[in-house]
Amino acid sequence: MFRKRSSLILCGTFLFVTWNAVLVLLLWGRAPPGQLGDGQMDLALLPTSDVVGDVIRMAESFESELEKQKKILSQILSHQSMWKPSNRKGSKVNVPSQPVIPILVIACNRVTVRRCLDKLLQHRPSAELYPIIVSQDCGHANTGEVISSYGNKVTHLKQPDLSDIPVRAEHKKFQGYYKISRHYRWALNQVFRNVSHTSVVIVEDDLEVPALLSKPYIALLPVLKSDPSLWCVSAWNDNGRDGYVDPGKPDLLYRTDFFPGLGWMLLREAWEELEPKWPASFWDDWMRQPEQRRERACIRPEISRTLTFGQQGVSLGQFYDKYLKYIKLNSEFVPFTKLDLSYLRERTYRKNFEKEVYSAPLVTYDEVKQGQLKGSGPFRLQYSSKDSFKVMAKSLGIMDDLKSGVPRTGFRGVVSFFYRGRRIYLAPPPGWTQYDATWS
């Protein structure tokens, strides 16, 4: 009898201790006073004299917590294709074999965003590795309906602040540029801070992204991460019109001091540097200033991997009719992930590039323009001033504008392009040291 009574006492003590331990653990897991949504302490799970009621409330709390864990587990399972399990029984799951590179589509009021999204969805190799995030500004209902029609194939974000931005009277006509800059800042914060991605490819809603766009980004991500003299990878060549690129070199990549945009990859580390000083407007020209560039380069292709169809927009189609609509789009597969890209590293590239440029025969503008060059090239055409650069560039059909002294596609002042089937380097004199920011 004594043994039975002792067992009952021990069981009762165990249940009492366990019950209170569970309550303590639950209370520890709750927010402390002053940190709840309504500013009050959560009293739902404090012990009361109603033991049955306490048990019911605890069960309801467990049920709520289990539902949260179920949702988290569901998200993990939905991404299981990113992981490669080992063939050996009982071994641990490995880390993803490839990095996740989200594609951020900046949208506003173009229903033609469908053209951009259709291409992305048609050609991306993996939904898990290349999630598509569409960030929409403007609150344009028809554009929003187009984006929403893709359902869970894309993530549809909506910029919450659609208000006008106070600007100086002379800048009222540039209100659109202010809103674009605000939108970029908000959207990139969603990608890097709210979702914690480590890299992103940014395209706008007027870009057509063809097949195999992802391959250069996959291959160049390690190069970008390991080389502090680089800060972006772009799929765009500003001077990439048909006839101005070598059709036999779809695998050719360059370093450029000019920020290209139009389908570009950025790392989270770079965004953390840029975001605190992000400009109120004209963000792309701001990126081209020496204070932001800090002598870093981007990688760009010989033949563009993106094509813009945005003739109408905030910029009113600047450069579109003369240059952009004639850009040659790459259509040939290049196995970038299998190529040796070490030549793009700063010291190697700079040494080889300068050697090739300044060992090339020096020719005159008339010889180039009139097709009097002898040999297969390459050839060097020299400029000595802002005016001489602009005159020759404009006459030869390449873009002649400069931003903070840097010509489009330029590297150390040199612009590389094809003309009449030969490689031309429009270059400053030997001994070039730095850009002149007044050349703008």
Coordinates of N, CA, C and O in Angstrom, one line a residue, residues 61-143:
S61 N -2.6 26.6 -28.4 CA -1.3 27.3 -28.7 C -0.4 26.3 -29.5 O 0.3 26.7 -30.4
F62 N -0.3 25.0 -29.0 CA 0.5 24.0 -29.7 C 0.0 23.9 -31.1 O 0.8 23.8 -32.1
E63 N -1.3 23.8 -31.3 CA -1.9 23.7 -32.7 C -1.5 24.8 -33.6 O -1.1 24.6 -34.7
S64 N -1.5 26.0 -33.0 CA -1.1 27.2 -33.8 C 0.3 27.1 -34.2 O 0.7 27.4 -35.3
E65 N 1.2 26.7 -33.2 CA 2.6 26.6 -33.5 C 2.9 25.5 -34.5 O 3.8 25.7 -35.4
L66 N 2.2 24.4 -34.4 CA 2.4 23.3 -35.4 C 2.1 23.8 -36.8 O 2.7 23.4 -37.7
E67 N 1.0 24.6 -36.9 CA 0.6 25.1 -38.2 C 1.7 25.9 -38.8 O 2.0 25.9 -40.0
K68 N 2.3 26.8 -38.0 CA 3.4 27.6 -38.5 C 4.6 26.8 -38.9 O 5.2 27.0 -40.0
Q69 N 4.9 25.7 -38.1 CA 6.0 24.9 -38.5 C 5.7 24.1 -39.8 O 6.6 23.8 -40.6
K70 N 4.4 23.7 -39.9 CA 4.0 23.0 -41.2 C 4.2 23.9 -42.4 O 4.7 23.4 -43.4
K71 N 3.9 25.2 -42.3 CA 4.1 26.1 -43.4 C 5.6 26.2 -43.8 O 6.0 26.2 -44.9
I72 N 6.4 26.3 -42.7 CA 7.9 26.4 -42.9 C 8.4 25.2 -43.6 O 9.2 25.2 -44.6
L73 N 8.0 24.0 -43.1 CA 8.4 22.7 -43.7 C 7.9 22.7 -45.2 O 8.7 22.2 -46.0
S74 N 6.8 23.1 -45.5 CA 6.3 23.1 -46.8 C 7.1 23.9 -47.7 O 7.4 23.6 -48.9
Q75 N 7.6 25.1 -47.3 CA 8.5 26.0 -48.1 C 9.8 25.3 -48.3 O 10.4 25.3 -49.4
I76 N 10.3 24.6 -47.3 CA 11.6 23.9 -47.4 C 11.5 22.8 -48.5 O 12.3 22.6 -49.4
L77 N 10.4 22.0 -48.4 CA 10.1 20.9 -49.3 C 10.0 21.4 -50.7 O 10.3 20.7 -51.7
S78 N 9.4 22.6 -50.9 CA 9.1 23.1 -52.2 C 10.4 23.4 -52.9 O 10.5 23.6 -54.2
H79 N 11.5 23.6 -52.2 CA 12.8 23.9 -52.8 C 13.8 22.7 -52.7 O 15.0 22.9 -52.9
Q80 N 13.2 21.5 -52.5 CA 14.1 20.4 -52.3 C 14.9 20.0 -53.6 O 16.0 19.4 -53.5
S81 N 14.4 20.4 -54.8 CA 15.1 20.1 -56.0 C 16.4 20.9 -56.1 O 17.2 20.6 -57.0
M82 N 16.6 21.9 -55.2 CA 17.9 22.6 -55.3 C 19.0 21.8 -54.6 O 20.1 22.2 -54.7
W83 N 18.6 20.8 -53.8 CA 19.6 20.0 -53.1 C 19.9 18.7 -53.7 O 19.0 18.1 -54.3
K84 N 21.1 18.3 -53.6 CA 21.5 17.0 -54.2 C 21.8 16.0 -53.1 O 22.9 16.0 -52.5
P85 N 20.9 15.0 -52.8 CA 21.2 14.1 -51.8 C 22.2 13.1 -52.3 O 22.4 12.7 -53.4
S86 N 23.0 12.6 -51.3 CA 24.0 11.6 -51.6 C 23.4 10.3 -51.9 O 22.3 10.0 -51.4
N87 N 24.1 9.4 -52.6 CA 23.6 8.1 -53.0 C 23.8 7.2 -51.8 O 23.1 6.1 -51.7
R88 N 24.6 7.5 -50.8 CA 24.9 6.6 -49.7 C 23.8 6.7 -48.7 O 23.4 7.8 -48.3
K89 N 23.3 5.6 -48.2 CA 22.2 5.6 -47.3 C 22.7 6.2 -46.0 O 23.7 5.9 -45.5
G90 N 21.8 7.1 -45.4 CA 22.1 7.7 -44.1 C 23.0 8.9 -44.2 O 23.3 9.5 -43.1
S91 N 23.5 9.2 -45.3 CA 24.4 10.4 -45.4 C 23.6 11.7 -45.4 O 22.4 11.7 -45.7
K92 N 24.3 12.8 -45.1 CA 23.6 14.1 -45.0 C 23.4 14.7 -46.4 O 24.0 14.4 -47.3
V93 N 22.4 15.6 -46.4 CA 22.1 16.3 -47.6 C 23.1 17.4 -47.9 O 23.5 18.0 -47.0
N94 N 23.5 17.5 -49.1 CA 24.5 18.5 -49.5 C 24.0 19.9 -49.7 O 22.8 20.0 -49.8
V95 N 24.8 20.8 -49.8 CA 24.5 22.2 -50.1 C 24.0 22.3 -51.6 O 24.4 21.5 -52.4
P96 N 23.2 23.3 -52.0 CA 22.8 23.4 -53.3 C 24.0 23.4 -54.3 O 25.0 24.0 -54.0
S97 N 23.9 22.7 -55.4 CA 25.0 22.6 -56.3 C 25.2 23.9 -57.1 O 26.3 24.1 -57.6
Q98 N 24.2 24.7 -57.2 CA 24.3 26.0 -57.9 C 23.7 27.1 -57.0 O 22.7 26.9 -56.3
P99 N 24.1 28.3 -57.2 CA 23.6 29.4 -56.4 C 22.2 29.8 -56.9 O 21.9 29.7 -58.1
V100 N 21.4 30.4 -56.1 CA 20.1 30.9 -56.5 C 20.3 32.4 -57.0 O 20.9 33.2 -56.2
I101 N 19.9 32.7 -58.2 CA 20.1 34.0 -58.7 C 18.7 34.5 -59.1 O 18.2 34.2 -60.2
P102 N 18.0 35.3 -58.3 CA 16.7 35.8 -58.6 C 16.8 36.8 -59.8 O 17.8 37.5 -59.9
I103 N 15.7 36.9 -60.5 CA 15.6 37.9 -61.6 C 14.6 38.9 -61.2 O 13.4 38.5 -61.0
L104 N 15.0 40.1 -61.0 CA 14.1 41.2 -60.6 C 13.7 42.0 -61.8 O 14.5 42.6 -62.5
V105 N 12.4 42.0 -62.1 CA 11.8 42.7 -63.2 C 11.2 44.0 -62.7 O 10.3 44.0 -61.8
I106 N 11.7 45.1 -63.1 CA 11.2 46.4 -62.7 C 10.1 46.8 -63.7 O 10.3 47.0 -64.9
A107 N 8.9 47.0 -63.2 CA 7.7 47.2 -64.0 C 7.0 48.5 -63.5 O 7.1 48.9 -62.4
C108 N 6.2 49.0 -64.4 CA 5.4 50.2 -64.1 C 4.0 50.1 -64.8 O 3.1 49.6 -64.3
N109 N 3.9 50.7 -66.0 CA 2.6 50.8 -66.7 C 2.6 50.3 -68.1 O 1.9 50.7 -68.9
R110 N 3.5 49.3 -68.3 CA 3.6 48.7 -69.7 C 2.9 47.3 -69.6 O 3.5 46.4 -69.0
V111 N 1.8 47.1 -70.3 CA 1.2 45.8 -70.3 C 2.1 44.9 -71.2 O 1.9 43.6 -71.1
T112 N 3.0 45.4 -71.9 CA 3.9 44.6 -72.7 C 5.0 43.9 -71.8 O 5.8 43.2 -72.3
V113 N 4.8 44.1 -70.5 CA 5.7 43.3 -69.6 C 5.5 41.8 -69.9 O 6.4 41.0 -69.6
R114 N 4.3 41.5 -70.4 CA 4.1 40.1 -70.8 C 5.1 39.5 -71.7 O 5.6 38.4 -71.6
R115 N 5.6 40.3 -72.6 CA 6.7 39.9 -73.6 C 7.9 39.5 -72.8 O 8.6 38.5 -73.1
C116 N 8.3 40.4 -71.9 CA 9.5 40.1 -71.0 C 9.3 38.9 -70.2 O 10.2 38.0 -70.2
L117 N 8.2 38.7 -69.5 CA 7.9 37.6 -68.6 C 7.8 36.3 -69.4 O 8.3 35.2 -68.9
D118 N 7.2 36.3 -70.6 CA 7.0 35.1 -71.4 C 8.4 34.5 -71.7 O 8.6 33.3 -71.7
K119 N 9.3 35.4 -72.1 CA 10.6 35.0 -72.5 C 11.4 34.4 -71.3 O 12.1 33.4 -71.4
L120 N 11.3 35.1 -70.2 CA 12.0 34.6 -69.0 C 11.5 33.2 -68.6 O 12.3 32.3 -68.3
L121 N 10.2 33.1 -68.6 CA 9.6 31.8 -68.2 C 9.9 30.7 -69.2 O 10.0 29.5 -68.8
Q122 N 9.9 31.1 -70.4 CA 10.2 30.1 -71.5 C 11.6 29.5 -71.4 O 11.8 28.4 -71.7
H123 N 12.6 30.4 -71.0 CA 13.9 30.0 -71.2 C 14.7 29.8 -69.9 O 15.9 29.3 -69.9
R124 N 14.2 30.2 -68.7 CA 15.0 29.9 -67.5 C 15.1 28.4 -67.3 O 14.1 27.7 -67.4
P125 N 16.2 28.0 -66.9 CA 16.4 26.5 -66.8 C 15.8 25.9 -65.5 O 15.6 24.7 -65.4
S126 N 15.6 26.8 -64.5 CA 15.1 26.2 -63.2 C 14.3 27.3 -62.5 O 14.8 28.4 -62.3
A127 N 13.1 27.0 -62.1 CA 12.2 27.9 -61.3 C 12.8 28.1 -59.9 O 12.7 29.2 -59.3
E128 N 13.5 27.1 -59.3 CA 14.0 27.2 -58.0 C 15.3 28.1 -58.0 O 15.5 28.9 -57.1
L129 N 16.1 27.9 -59.0 CA 17.4 28.6 -59.1 C 17.3 30.0 -59.6 O 18.1 30.9 -59.3
Y130 N 16.2 30.3 -60.4 CA 16.0 31.6 -61.0 C 14.6 32.1 -60.7 O 13.7 32.2 -61.6
P131 N 14.2 32.3 -59.4 CA 12.9 32.8 -59.1 C 12.7 34.2 -59.8 O 13.6 35.0 -59.8
I132 N 11.5 34.5 -60.3 CA 11.2 35.7 -60.9 C 10.4 36.6 -60.0 O 9.4 36.2 -59.5
I133 N 11.0 37.8 -59.7 CA 10.3 38.7 -58.8 C 9.9 40.0 -59.7 O 10.8 40.6 -60.2
V134 N 8.7 40.3 -59.8 CA 8.2 41.5 -60.5 C 7.8 42.5 -59.5 O 6.9 42.4 -58.8
S135 N 8.5 43.6 -59.5 CA 8.2 44.8 -58.7 C 7.5 45.8 -59.5 O 8.1 46.4 -60.4
Q136 N 6.3 46.2 -59.1 CA 5.5 47.1 -59.9 C 5.3 48.4 -59.2 O 4.9 48.5 -58.1
D137 N 5.7 49.5 -59.9 CA 5.4 50.8 -59.4 C 4.1 51.4 -60.2 O 3.6 50.6 -61.0
C138 N 3.7 52.6 -60.0 CA 2.7 53.3 -60.8 C 1.3 52.9 -60.4 O 0.4 53.7 -60.6
G139 N 1.0 51.7 -59.9 CA -0.3 51.3 -59.6 C -1.2 51.2 -60.8 O -2.4 51.2 -60.7
H140 N -0.6 50.9 -62.0 CA -1.4 50.7 -63.2 C -2.1 49.4 -63.2 O -1.5 48.3 -63.2
A141 N -3.5 49.5 -63.2 CA -4.3 48.3 -63.0 C -4.1 47.3 -64.1 O -4.0 46.1 -63.8
N142 N -4.1 47.7 -65.4 CA -4.0 46.7 -66.5 C -2.7 46.0 -66.4 O -2.6 44.8 -66.6
T143 N -1.6 46.7 -66.1 CA -0.3 46.1 -66.0 C -0.3 45.1 -64.8 O 0.2 44.0 -64.9

